[in-house]
Amino acid sequence: MENFENKVVLITGGGTGIGKAAASSFVSKGAKVVITGRRQSVLEETAQELGDQVHFVTGDVSKNGEPGRIVEETICKFGRLDVLVNNAGTGKMGPLSMTSDEDIESIYRTNVFAPLALIREATVHLAESKGTVINISSVAARGMMPGVAVYASSKAAVDHATRLLAAELGPKGIRVNAVAPGLTDTDITADVKSNEEMLGMIIAQTPMGRLGEPNDIANAVLLLADEKAGWVTGQSVQAGGGFLL
Ligand SMILES: NC(=O)c1ccc[n+]([C@@H]2O[C@H](COP(=O)([O-])OP(=O)(O)OC[C@H]3O[C@@H](n4cnc5c(N)ncnc54)[C@H](OP(=O)(O)O)[C@@H]3O)[C@@H](O)[C@H]2O)c1
């Protein structure tokens, strides 16, 4: 796999879970990495753990103006941007009848508005570096399950935006792809993991027969970021051990 030395990677939600695993992998390949999230203490701890090549920016990507500020701080700190990983995400499971306007708005602002705004703000820098975007979607985007309509439809929007923006930004030399994780062992899946029946059902429907680990997803992110994937764009790569194939 490519050496990411002298490359700068921005990972939203990079303080925990999949984002943290991706940050760690990019650092191990020589990249400088900016991680973001709302909780400063979490970011501080992760940055300290991963070392000097990691810088953190505290901020809420769902708020107007924050995506622009985060990109600007990345450029101020490291002078360039090569890889944008739109990883920050949120979701609340449950029937639509139990889902408030605030829930819908929060999920769509975090999962759809933020990646679009971040890509828009990063485009000029990615065009300069002939860089790449990796959006973190979900296998739920193409599945048919009750109780996930808001989250899954937000991730379907991410997948489709990935295709559309690959077409729009390709002429600038920017590749846009997505990684769609299956159920992965992180904070966001605490509810599912504590429900033994549901967990068993999901694992039974996963040909590889286990829950995903954050590193499984990070590995797929690095594969797509690699220059050897330079002819791959507009794709959503399922990284779910075969779940919902
Ligand atoms: N784990 C799975 O099974 C799974 C499956 C499919 C897709 N995914 C997707 O994978 C991505 C990463 O999730 P994860 O599993 O690694 O869970 P996680 O550990 O809970 O990570 C989510 C990260 O996003 C950040 N975040 C959430 N809302 C934010 C906001 N408004 N502004 C800035 N940062 C925000 C969180 O930090 P703060 O709370 O500090 O802001 C956190 O670091 C998400 O997009 C998720 O939808 C996960």
PDB file of C-alpha atoms and ligand atoms in Angstrom:
ATOM      1  CA  MET A   1       0.000   0.000   0.000  1.00  0.00           C
ATOM      2  CA  GLU A   2       1.011   3.552  -0.705  1.00  0.00           C
ATOM      3  CA  ASN A   3       3.122   5.584   1.621  1.00  0.00           C
ATOM      4  CA  PHE A   4       1.109   8.638   2.691  1.00  0.00           C
ATOM      5  CA  GLU A   5       4.189  10.659   3.669  1.00  0.00           C
ATOM      6  CA  ASN A   6       3.692  14.404   3.025  1.00  0.00           C
ATOM      7  CA  LYS A   7      -0.038  13.786   2.565  1.00  0.00           C
ATOM      8  CA  VAL A   8      -2.583  15.598   4.732  1.00  0.00           C
ATOM      9  CA  VAL A   9      -5.772  13.801   5.739  1.00  0.00           C
ATOM     10  CA  LEU A  10      -8.848  15.396   7.347  1.00  0.00           C
ATOM     11  CA  ILE A  11     -11.102  12.946   9.199  1.00  0.00           C
ATOM     12  CA  THR A  12     -14.355  14.194  10.726  1.00  0.00           C
ATOM     13  CA  GLY A  13     -15.357  12.254  13.823  1.00  0.00           C
ATOM     14  CA  GLY A  14     -11.729  11.107  14.027  1.00  0.00           C
ATOM     15  CA  GLY A  15     -11.614  10.969  17.811  1.00  0.00           C
ATOM     16  CA  THR A  16     -13.407   7.638  18.154  1.00  0.00           C
ATOM     17  CA  GLY A  17     -14.359   4.366  16.443  1.00  0.00           C
ATOM     18  CA  ILE A  18     -13.867   4.065  12.700  1.00  0.00           C
ATOM     19  CA  GLY A  19     -12.472   7.596  12.341  1.00  0.00           C
ATOM     20  CA  LYS A  20      -9.856   6.981  15.020  1.00  0.00           C
ATOM     21  CA  ALA A  21      -8.834   3.658  13.425  1.00  0.00           C
ATOM     22  CA  ALA A  22      -8.484   5.421  10.059  1.00  0.00           C
ATOM     23  CA  ALA A  23      -6.454   8.235  11.677  1.00  0.00           C
ATOM     24  CA  SER A  24      -4.133   5.682  13.266  1.00  0.00           C
ATOM     25  CA  SER A  25      -3.647   3.814   9.962  1.00  0.00           C
ATOM     26  CA  PHE A  26      -2.911   7.000   8.003  1.00  0.00           C
ATOM     27  CA  VAL A  27      -0.405   8.100  10.691  1.00  0.00           C
ATOM     28  CA  SER A  28       1.322   4.719  10.501  1.00  0.00           C
ATOM     29  CA  LYS A  29       1.756   5.322   6.739  1.00  0.00           C
ATOM     30  CA  GLY A  30       3.374   8.719   7.344  1.00  0.00           C
ATOM     31  CA  ALA A  31       0.414  11.097   6.854  1.00  0.00           C
ATOM     32  CA  LYS A  32      -0.353  14.206   8.840  1.00  0.00           C
ATOM     33  CA  VAL A  33      -3.922  13.942  10.107  1.00  0.00           C
ATOM     34  CA  VAL A  34      -6.507  16.435  11.355  1.00  0.00           C
ATOM     35  CA  ILE A  35      -9.300  14.914  13.437  1.00  0.00           C
ATOM     36  CA  THR A  36     -12.513  16.694  14.382  1.00  0.00           C
ATOM     37  CA  GLY A  37     -15.464  16.167  16.697  1.00  0.00           C
ATOM     38  CA  ARG A  38     -17.559  18.028  19.257  1.00  0.00           C
ATOM     39  CA  ARG A  39     -15.903  16.629  22.412  1.00  0.00           C
ATOM     40  CA  GLN A  40     -12.565  18.321  23.005  1.00  0.00           C
ATOM     41  CA  SER A  41     -11.478  15.890  25.755  1.00  0.00           C
ATOM     42  CA  VAL A  42     -11.950  12.896  23.414  1.00  0.00           C
ATOM     43  CA  LEU A  43      -9.977  14.586  20.630  1.00  0.00           C
ATOM     44  CA  GLU A  44      -7.204  15.597  23.020  1.00  0.00           C
ATOM     45  CA  GLU A  45      -6.861  12.016  24.250  1.00  0.00           C
ATOM     46  CA  THR A  46      -6.808  10.547  20.727  1.00  0.00           C
ATOM     47  CA  ALA A  47      -4.336  13.142  19.442  1.00  0.00           C
ATOM     48  CA  GLN A  48      -2.042  12.425  22.383  1.00  0.00           C
ATOM     49  CA  GLU A  49      -2.306   8.677  21.791  1.00  0.00           C
ATOM     50  CA  LEU A  50      -1.573   8.928  18.049  1.00  0.00           C
ATOM     51  CA  GLY A  51       1.306  11.414  18.332  1.00  0.00           C
ATOM     52  CA  ASP A  52       2.692  14.618  16.842  1.00  0.00           C
ATOM     53  CA  GLN A  53       1.403  14.029  13.328  1.00  0.00           C
ATOM     54  CA  VAL A  54      -2.161  14.476  14.581  1.00  0.00           C
ATOM     55  CA  HIS A  55      -3.836  17.841  15.092  1.00  0.00           C
ATOM     56  CA  PHE A  56      -7.384  18.226  16.363  1.00  0.00           C
ATOM     57  CA  VAL A  57     -10.065  20.814  15.624  1.00  0.00           C
ATOM     58  CA  THR A  58     -13.107  20.912  17.873  1.00  0.00           C
ATOM     59  CA  GLY A  59     -16.356  21.704  16.099  1.00  0.00           C
ATOM     60  CA  ASP A  60     -19.875  20.610  15.199  1.00  0.00           C
ATOM     61  CA  VAL A  61     -19.958  19.777  11.478  1.00  0.00           C
ATOM     62  CA  SER A  62     -23.746  20.040  11.407  1.00  0.00           C
ATOM     63  CA  LYS A  63     -23.643  23.799  12.030  1.00  0.00           C
ATOM     64  CA  ASN A  64     -23.504  26.367   9.233  1.00  0.00           C
ATOM     65  CA  GLY A  65     -19.987  27.733   8.755  1.00  0.00           C
ATOM     66  CA  GLU A  66     -18.204  24.972  10.678  1.00  0.00           C
ATOM     67  CA  PRO A  67     -17.201  22.855   7.643  1.00  0.00           C
ATOM     68  CA  GLY A  68     -15.493  25.910   6.144  1.00  0.00           C
ATOM     69  CA  ARG A  69     -13.690  26.738   9.379  1.00  0.00           C
ATOM     70  CA  ILE A  70     -12.486  23.139   9.795  1.00  0.00           C
ATOM     71  CA  VAL A  71     -11.045  23.037   6.261  1.00  0.00           C
ATOM     72  CA  GLU A  72      -9.444  26.459   6.791  1.00  0.00           C
ATOM     73  CA  GLU A  73      -7.801  25.325  10.053  1.00  0.00           C
ATOM     74  CA  THR A  74      -6.471  22.220   8.302  1.00  0.00           C
ATOM     75  CA  ILE A  75      -4.849  24.353   5.603  1.00  0.00           C
ATOM     76  CA  CYS A  76      -3.479  26.813   8.210  1.00  0.00           C
ATOM     77  CA  LYS A  77      -1.918  23.965  10.165  1.00  0.00           C
ATOM     78  CA  PHE A  78      -0.503  21.744   7.403  1.00  0.00           C
ATOM     79  CA  GLY A  79      -0.725  23.843   4.199  1.00  0.00           C
ATOM     80  CA  ARG A  80      -2.512  21.325   1.987  1.00  0.00           C
ATOM     81  CA  LEU A  81      -5.267  18.715   1.877  1.00  0.00           C
ATOM     82  CA  ASP A  82      -4.998  15.368   0.096  1.00  0.00           C
ATOM     83  CA  VAL A  83      -7.700  13.163   1.615  1.00  0.00           C
ATOM     84  CA  LEU A  84     -11.053  14.170   3.125  1.00  0.00           C
ATOM     85  CA  VAL A  85     -12.777  11.399   5.092  1.00  0.00           C
ATOM     86  CA  ASN A  86     -16.381  12.369   5.827  1.00  0.00           C
ATOM     87  CA  ASN A  87     -16.845  10.016   8.754  1.00  0.00           C
ATOM     88  CA  ALA A  88     -18.764  11.942  11.458  1.00  0.00           C
ATOM     89  CA  GLY A  89     -22.238  10.489  11.640  1.00  0.00           C
ATOM     90  CA  THR A  90     -25.184  10.019  13.882  1.00  0.00           C
ATOM     91  CA  GLY A  91     -28.277   7.842  13.964  1.00  0.00           C
ATOM     92  CA  LYS A  92     -31.262   7.069  16.110  1.00  0.00           C
ATOM     93  CA  MET A  93     -33.051   3.806  15.543  1.00  0.00           C
ATOM     94  CA  GLY A  94     -36.796   3.441  15.983  1.00  0.00           C
ATOM     95  CA  PRO A  95     -40.041   3.770  14.067  1.00  0.00           C
ATOM     96  CA  LEU A  96     -40.748   7.041  12.282  1.00  0.00           C
ATOM     97  CA  SER A  97     -43.717   7.638  14.593  1.00  0.00           C
ATOM     98  CA  MET A  98     -41.246   7.920  17.495  1.00  0.00           C
ATOM     99  CA  THR A  99     -38.862  10.207  15.607  1.00  0.00           C
ATOM    100  CA  SER A 100     -39.061  13.955  16.230  1.00  0.00           C
ATOM    101  CA  ASP A 101     -38.399  16.791  13.784  1.00  0.00           C
ATOM    102  CA  GLU A 102     -35.247  17.530  15.794  1.00  0.00           C
ATOM    103  CA  ASP A 103     -34.047  13.915  15.363  1.00  0.00           C
ATOM    104  CA  ILE A 104     -34.602  14.033  11.597  1.00  0.00           C
ATOM    105  CA  GLU A 105     -32.896  17.407  11.286  1.00  0.00           C
ATOM    106  CA  SER A 106     -29.920  16.366  13.408  1.00  0.00           C
ATOM    107  CA  ILE A 107     -29.382  13.138  11.424  1.00  0.00           C
ATOM    108  CA  TYR A 108     -29.689  14.845   8.033  1.00  0.00           C
ATOM    109  CA  ARG A 109     -27.548  17.842   9.026  1.00  0.00           C
ATOM    110  CA  THR A 110     -24.753  15.603  10.354  1.00  0.00           C
ATOM    111  CA  ASN A 111     -24.906  12.809   7.777  1.00  0.00           C
ATOM    112  CA  VAL A 112     -25.822  14.733   4.597  1.00  0.00           C
ATOM    113  CA  PHE A 113     -25.377  18.507   4.986  1.00  0.00           C
ATOM    114  CA  ALA A 114     -21.935  18.230   6.625  1.00  0.00           C
ATOM    115  CA  PRO A 115     -20.262  15.973   4.020  1.00  0.00           C
ATOM    116  CA  LEU A 116     -21.652  18.099   1.168  1.00  0.00           C
ATOM    117  CA  ALA A 117     -20.494  21.354   2.785  1.00  0.00           C
ATOM    118  CA  LEU A 118     -17.082  19.883   3.649  1.00  0.00           C
ATOM    119  CA  ILE A 119     -16.561  18.661   0.079  1.00  0.00           C
ATOM    120  CA  ARG A 120     -17.591  22.080  -1.263  1.00  0.00           C
ATOM    121  CA  GLU A 121     -15.136  23.869   1.041  1.00  0.00           C
ATOM    122  CA  ALA A 122     -12.338  21.375   0.357  1.00  0.00           C
ATOM    123  CA  THR A 123     -12.702  21.278  -3.440  1.00  0.00           C
ATOM    124  CA  VAL A 124     -10.197  24.033  -4.224  1.00  0.00           C
ATOM    125  CA  HIS A 125      -7.527  22.361  -2.048  1.00  0.00           C
ATOM    126  CA  LEU A 126      -8.258  18.847  -3.311  1.00  0.00           C
ATOM    127  CA  ALA A 127      -8.065  20.113  -6.893  1.00  0.00           C
ATOM    128  CA  GLU A 128      -4.584  21.443  -6.138  1.00  0.00           C
ATOM    129  CA  SER A 129      -3.389  18.157  -4.634  1.00  0.00           C
ATOM    130  CA  LYS A 130      -5.384  15.924  -7.058  1.00  0.00           C
ATOM    131  CA  GLY A 131      -6.817  14.550  -3.849  1.00  0.00           C
ATOM    132  CA  THR A 132      -9.660  12.297  -2.918  1.00  0.00           C
ATOM    133  CA  VAL A 133     -12.845  12.144  -0.826  1.00  0.00           C
ATOM    134  CA  ILE A 134     -14.056   9.110   1.061  1.00  0.00           C
ATOM    135  CA  ASN A 135     -17.551   9.305   2.505  1.00  0.00           C
ATOM    136  CA  ILE A 136     -18.574   6.861   5.197  1.00  0.00           C
ATOM    137  CA  SER A 137     -21.978   5.536   4.219  1.00  0.00           C
ATOM    138  CA  SER A 138     -23.613   2.352   5.564  1.00  0.00           C
ATOM    139  CA  VAL A 139     -24.810  -1.018   4.294  1.00  0.00           C
ATOM    140  CA  ALA A 140     -28.170   0.174   5.680  1.00  0.00           C
ATOM    141  CA  ALA A 141     -28.353   2.535   2.675  1.00  0.00           C
ATOM    142  CA  ARG A 142     -29.360  -0.337   0.413  1.00  0.00           C
ATOM    143  CA  GLY A 143     -30.975  -2.700   2.874  1.00  0.00           C
ATOM    144  CA  MET A 144     -34.621  -3.024   3.749  1.00  0.00           C
ATOM    145  CA  MET A 145     -35.076  -2.966   7.524  1.00  0.00           C
ATOM    146  CA  PRO A 146     -37.779  -1.461   9.709  1.00  0.00           C
ATOM    147  CA  GLY A 147     -36.809   1.249  12.191  1.00  0.00           C
ATOM    148  CA  VAL A 148     -33.929   2.834  10.302  1.00  0.00           C
ATOM    149  CA  ALA A 149     -35.717   4.935   7.651  1.00  0.00           C
ATOM    150  CA  VAL A 150     -34.177   8.282   8.609  1.00  0.00           C
ATOM    151  CA  TYR A 151     -30.602   7.032   9.141  1.00  0.00           C
ATOM    152  CA  ALA A 152     -30.609   4.656   6.155  1.00  0.00           C
ATOM    153  CA  SER A 153     -32.106   7.242   3.784  1.00  0.00           C
ATOM    154  CA  SER A 154     -29.492   9.789   4.910  1.00  0.00           C
ATOM    155  CA  LYS A 155     -26.760   7.270   4.037  1.00  0.00           C
ATOM    156  CA  ALA A 156     -28.463   6.514   0.682  1.00  0.00           C
ATOM    157  CA  ALA A 157     -28.170  10.249   0.002  1.00  0.00           C
ATOM    158  CA  VAL A 158     -24.457  10.000   0.820  1.00  0.00           C
ATOM    159  CA  ASP A 159     -24.027   7.113  -1.645  1.00  0.00           C
ATOM    160  CA  HIS A 160     -25.833   8.953  -4.424  1.00  0.00           C
ATOM    161  CA  ALA A 161     -23.985  12.215  -3.741  1.00  0.00           C
ATOM    162  CA  THR A 162     -20.780  10.165  -3.995  1.00  0.00           C
ATOM    163  CA  ARG A 163     -21.685   9.137  -7.569  1.00  0.00           C
ATOM    164  CA  LEU A 164     -22.864  12.618  -8.558  1.00  0.00           C
ATOM    165  CA  LEU A 165     -19.811  14.373  -7.118  1.00  0.00           C
ATOM    166  CA  ALA A 166     -17.455  11.845  -8.718  1.00  0.00           C
ATOM    167  CA  ALA A 167     -18.908  13.062 -12.028  1.00  0.00           C
ATOM    168  CA  GLU A 168     -18.737  16.733 -11.038  1.00  0.00           C
ATOM    169  CA  LEU A 169     -15.243  16.732  -9.523  1.00  0.00           C
ATOM    170  CA  GLY A 170     -13.542  14.148 -11.759  1.00  0.00           C
ATOM    171  CA  PRO A 171     -12.551  16.829 -14.293  1.00  0.00           C
ATOM    172  CA  LYS A 172     -10.655  18.578 -11.469  1.00  0.00           C
ATOM    173  CA  GLY A 173      -8.721  15.370 -10.774  1.00  0.00           C
ATOM    174  CA  ILE A 174     -10.626  14.595  -7.568  1.00  0.00           C
ATOM    175  CA  ARG A 175     -11.879  11.069  -6.910  1.00  0.00           C
ATOM    176  CA  VAL A 176     -14.964  10.594  -4.705  1.00  0.00           C
ATOM    177  CA  ASN A 177     -15.802   7.201  -3.222  1.00  0.00           C
ATOM    178  CA  ALA A 178     -17.656   5.814  -0.213  1.00  0.00           C
ATOM    179  CA  VAL A 179     -17.107   2.984   2.231  1.00  0.00           C
ATOM    180  CA  ALA A 180     -20.318   1.416   3.506  1.00  0.00           C
ATOM    181  CA  PRO A 181     -19.626  -0.386   6.790  1.00  0.00           C
ATOM    182  CA  GLY A 182     -21.738  -3.209   8.110  1.00  0.00           C
ATOM    183  CA  LEU A 183     -22.319  -3.469  11.842  1.00  0.00           C
ATOM    184  CA  THR A 184     -19.015  -2.473  13.445  1.00  0.00           C
ATOM    185  CA  ASP A 185     -17.921  -2.547  17.075  1.00  0.00           C
ATOM    186  CA  THR A 186     -18.005   1.176  18.019  1.00  0.00           C
ATOM    187  CA  ASP A 187     -19.904   3.491  20.378  1.00  0.00           C
ATOM    188  CA  ILE A 188     -22.653   4.145  17.830  1.00  0.00           C
ATOM    189  CA  THR A 189     -23.721   0.480  17.928  1.00  0.00           C
ATOM    190  CA  ALA A 190     -23.996   0.181  21.737  1.00  0.00           C
ATOM    191  CA  ASP A 191     -27.784  -0.400  21.573  1.00  0.00           C
ATOM    192  CA  VAL A 192     -27.554  -3.149  18.970  1.00  0.00           C
ATOM    193  CA  LYS A 193     -24.639  -4.863  20.741  1.00  0.00           C
ATOM    194  CA  SER A 194     -26.579  -4.964  24.008  1.00  0.00           C
ATOM    195  CA  ASN A 195     -29.548  -6.616  22.258  1.00  0.00           C
ATOM    196  CA  GLU A 196     -28.345 -10.232  22.038  1.00  0.00           C
ATOM    197  CA  GLU A 197     -31.174 -11.380  19.801  1.00  0.00           C
ATOM    198  CA  MET A 198     -30.600  -8.632  17.249  1.00  0.00           C
ATOM    199  CA  LEU A 199     -26.821  -9.026  17.376  1.00  0.00           C
ATOM    200  CA  GLY A 200     -27.170 -12.805  16.814  1.00  0.00           C
ATOM    201  CA  MET A 201     -29.510 -12.192  13.870  1.00  0.00           C
ATOM    202  CA  ILE A 202     -27.110  -9.771  12.210  1.00  0.00           C
ATOM    203  CA  ILE A 203     -24.094 -12.032  12.699  1.00  0.00           C
ATOM    204  CA  ALA A 204     -26.112 -14.999  11.353  1.00  0.00           C
ATOM    205  CA  GLN A 205     -26.766 -12.943   8.187  1.00  0.00           C
ATOM    206  CA  THR A 206     -23.091 -11.985   7.851  1.00  0.00           C
ATOM    207  CA  PRO A 207     -21.278 -14.570   5.705  1.00  0.00           C
ATOM    208  CA  MET A 208     -17.964 -13.779   7.434  1.00  0.00           C
ATOM    209  CA  GLY A 209     -19.721 -14.627  10.730  1.00  0.00           C
ATOM    210  CA  ARG A 210     -18.651 -11.804  13.020  1.00  0.00           C
ATOM    211  CA  LEU A 211     -19.062  -8.148  13.901  1.00  0.00           C
ATOM    212  CA  GLY A 212     -16.784  -5.705  12.054  1.00  0.00           C
ATOM    213  CA  GLU A 213     -13.855  -4.041  13.813  1.00  0.00           C
ATOM    214  CA  PRO A 214     -12.988  -0.348  13.254  1.00  0.00           C
ATOM    215  CA  ASN A 215      -9.750  -1.489  11.557  1.00  0.00           C
ATOM    216  CA  ASP A 216     -11.713  -3.509   8.994  1.00  0.00           C
ATOM    217  CA  ILE A 217     -13.314  -0.253   7.841  1.00  0.00           C
ATOM    218  CA  ALA A 218     -10.106   1.783   8.130  1.00  0.00           C
ATOM    219  CA  ASN A 219      -8.397  -0.736   5.817  1.00  0.00           C
ATOM    220  CA  ALA A 220     -11.072  -0.161   3.158  1.00  0.00           C
ATOM    221  CA  VAL A 221     -10.670   3.632   3.538  1.00  0.00           C
ATOM    222  CA  LEU A 222      -6.911   3.382   2.979  1.00  0.00           C
ATOM    223  CA  LEU A 223      -7.379   1.133  -0.054  1.00  0.00           C
ATOM    224  CA  LEU A 224      -9.590   3.751  -1.708  1.00  0.00           C
ATOM    225  CA  ALA A 225      -7.283   6.624  -0.710  1.00  0.00           C
ATOM    226  CA  ASP A 226      -4.286   4.833  -2.231  1.00  0.00           C
ATOM    227  CA  GLU A 227      -3.037   6.199  -5.562  1.00  0.00           C
ATOM    228  CA  LYS A 228      -3.236   2.615  -6.849  1.00  0.00           C
ATOM    229  CA  ALA A 229      -7.031   3.120  -6.713  1.00  0.00           C
ATOM    230  CA  GLY A 230      -6.540   6.123  -9.006  1.00  0.00           C
ATOM    231  CA  TRP A 231      -9.018   4.836 -11.614  1.00  0.00           C
ATOM    232  CA  VAL A 232     -11.740   4.081  -9.030  1.00  0.00           C
ATOM    233  CA  THR A 233     -14.317   6.795  -8.471  1.00  0.00           C
ATOM    234  CA  GLY A 234     -18.033   7.099  -7.742  1.00  0.00           C
ATOM    235  CA  GLN A 235     -18.101   3.740  -5.951  1.00  0.00           C
ATOM    236  CA  SER A 236     -19.597   2.726  -2.644  1.00  0.00           C
ATOM    237  CA  VAL A 237     -17.554  -0.184  -1.348  1.00  0.00           C
ATOM    238  CA  GLN A 238     -19.464  -2.442   1.026  1.00  0.00           C
ATOM    239  CA  ALA A 239     -17.291  -3.354   4.012  1.00  0.00           C
ATOM    240  CA  GLY A 240     -19.630  -5.535   6.012  1.00  0.00           C
ATOM    241  CA  GLY A 241     -18.329  -9.086   5.833  1.00  0.00           C
ATOM    242  CA  GLY A 242     -21.002  -9.775   3.198  1.00  0.00           C
ATOM    243  CA  PHE A 243     -23.991  -8.510   5.211  1.00  0.00           C
ATOM    244  CA  LEU A 244     -26.942  -7.577   2.941  1.00  0.00           C
ATOM    245  CA  LEU A 245     -25.137  -8.620  -0.243  1.00  0.00           C
TER     246      LEU A 245
HETATM  247  N1  LIG B   1     -20.424   1.308  13.689  1.00  0.00           N
HETATM  248  C1  LIG B   1     -21.217   0.841  12.736  1.00  0.00           C
HETATM  249  O1  LIG B   1     -21.786  -0.258  12.814  1.00  0.00           O
HETATM  250  C2  LIG B   1     -21.452   1.656  11.494  1.00  0.00           C
HETATM  251  C3  LIG B   1     -22.126   1.055  10.425  1.00  0.00           C
HETATM  252  C4  LIG B   1     -22.358   1.787   9.281  1.00  0.00           C
HETATM  253  C5  LIG B   1     -21.932   3.091   9.197  1.00  0.00           C
HETATM  254  N2  LIG B   1     -21.285   3.671  10.258  1.00  0.00           N
HETATM  255  C6  LIG B   1     -20.862   5.066  10.129  1.00  0.00           C
HETATM  256  O2  LIG B   1     -19.510   5.173  10.484  1.00  0.00           O
HETATM  257  C7  LIG B   1     -19.230   6.518  10.900  1.00  0.00           C
HETATM  258  C8  LIG B   1     -18.401   6.508  12.171  1.00  0.00           C
HETATM  259  O3  LIG B   1     -19.165   5.967  13.221  1.00  0.00           O
HETATM  260  P1  LIG B   1     -18.558   4.997  14.334  1.00  0.00           P
HETATM  261  O4  LIG B   1     -19.190   3.690  14.139  1.00  0.00           O
HETATM  262  O5  LIG B   1     -17.087   5.083  14.355  1.00  0.00           O
HETATM  263  O6  LIG B   1     -19.206   5.595  15.670  1.00  0.00           O
HETATM  264  P2  LIG B   1     -18.649   6.664  16.713  1.00  0.00           P
HETATM  265  O7  LIG B   1     -17.441   6.143  17.389  1.00  0.00           O
HETATM  266  O8  LIG B   1     -19.809   7.060  17.528  1.00  0.00           O
HETATM  267  O9  LIG B   1     -18.168   7.869  15.775  1.00  0.00           O
HETATM  268  C9  LIG B   1     -18.953   8.940  15.391  1.00  0.00           C
HETATM  269  C10 LIG B   1     -18.046  10.160  15.448  1.00  0.00           C
HETATM  270  O10 LIG B   1     -18.713  11.261  14.831  1.00  0.00           O
HETATM  271  C11 LIG B   1     -18.538  12.411  15.658  1.00  0.00           C
HETATM  272  N3  LIG B   1     -19.697  13.272  15.448  1.00  0.00           N
HETATM  273  C12 LIG B   1     -21.004  12.932  15.547  1.00  0.00           C
HETATM  274  N4  LIG B   1     -21.773  14.012  15.319  1.00  0.00           N
HETATM  275  C13 LIG B   1     -20.930  15.049  15.067  1.00  0.00           C
HETATM  276  C14 LIG B   1     -21.115  16.412  14.774  1.00  0.00           C
HETATM  277  N5  LIG B   1     -22.336  16.950  14.690  1.00  0.00           N
HETATM  278  N6  LIG B   1     -20.022  17.196  14.578  1.00  0.00           N
HETATM  279  C15 LIG B   1     -18.769  16.659  14.669  1.00  0.00           C
HETATM  280  N7  LIG B   1     -18.539  15.366  14.928  1.00  0.00           N
HETATM  281  C16 LIG B   1     -19.601  14.578  15.136  1.00  0.00           C
HETATM  282  C17 LIG B   1     -18.457  11.879  17.082  1.00  0.00           C
HETATM  283  O11 LIG B   1     -17.719  12.746  17.937  1.00  0.00           O
HETATM  284  P3  LIG B   1     -18.443  13.772  18.947  1.00  0.00           P
HETATM  285  O12 LIG B   1     -19.588  13.031  19.550  1.00  0.00           O
HETATM  286  O13 LIG B   1     -17.383  14.157  19.918  1.00  0.00           O
HETATM  287  O14 LIG B   1     -18.882  14.926  18.094  1.00  0.00           O
HETATM  288  C18 LIG B   1     -17.711  10.561  16.874  1.00  0.00           C
HETATM  289  O15 LIG B   1     -16.314  10.753  16.981  1.00  0.00           O
HETATM  290  C19 LIG B   1     -20.597   7.196  11.021  1.00  0.00           C
HETATM  291  O16 LIG B   1     -20.831   7.977   9.867  1.00  0.00           O
HETATM  292  C20 LIG B   1     -21.562   6.025  11.062  1.00  0.00           C
HETATM  293  O17 LIG B   1     -22.852   6.378  10.588  1.00  0.00           O
HETATM  294  C21 LIG B   1     -21.036   2.981  11.406  1.00  0.00           C
END
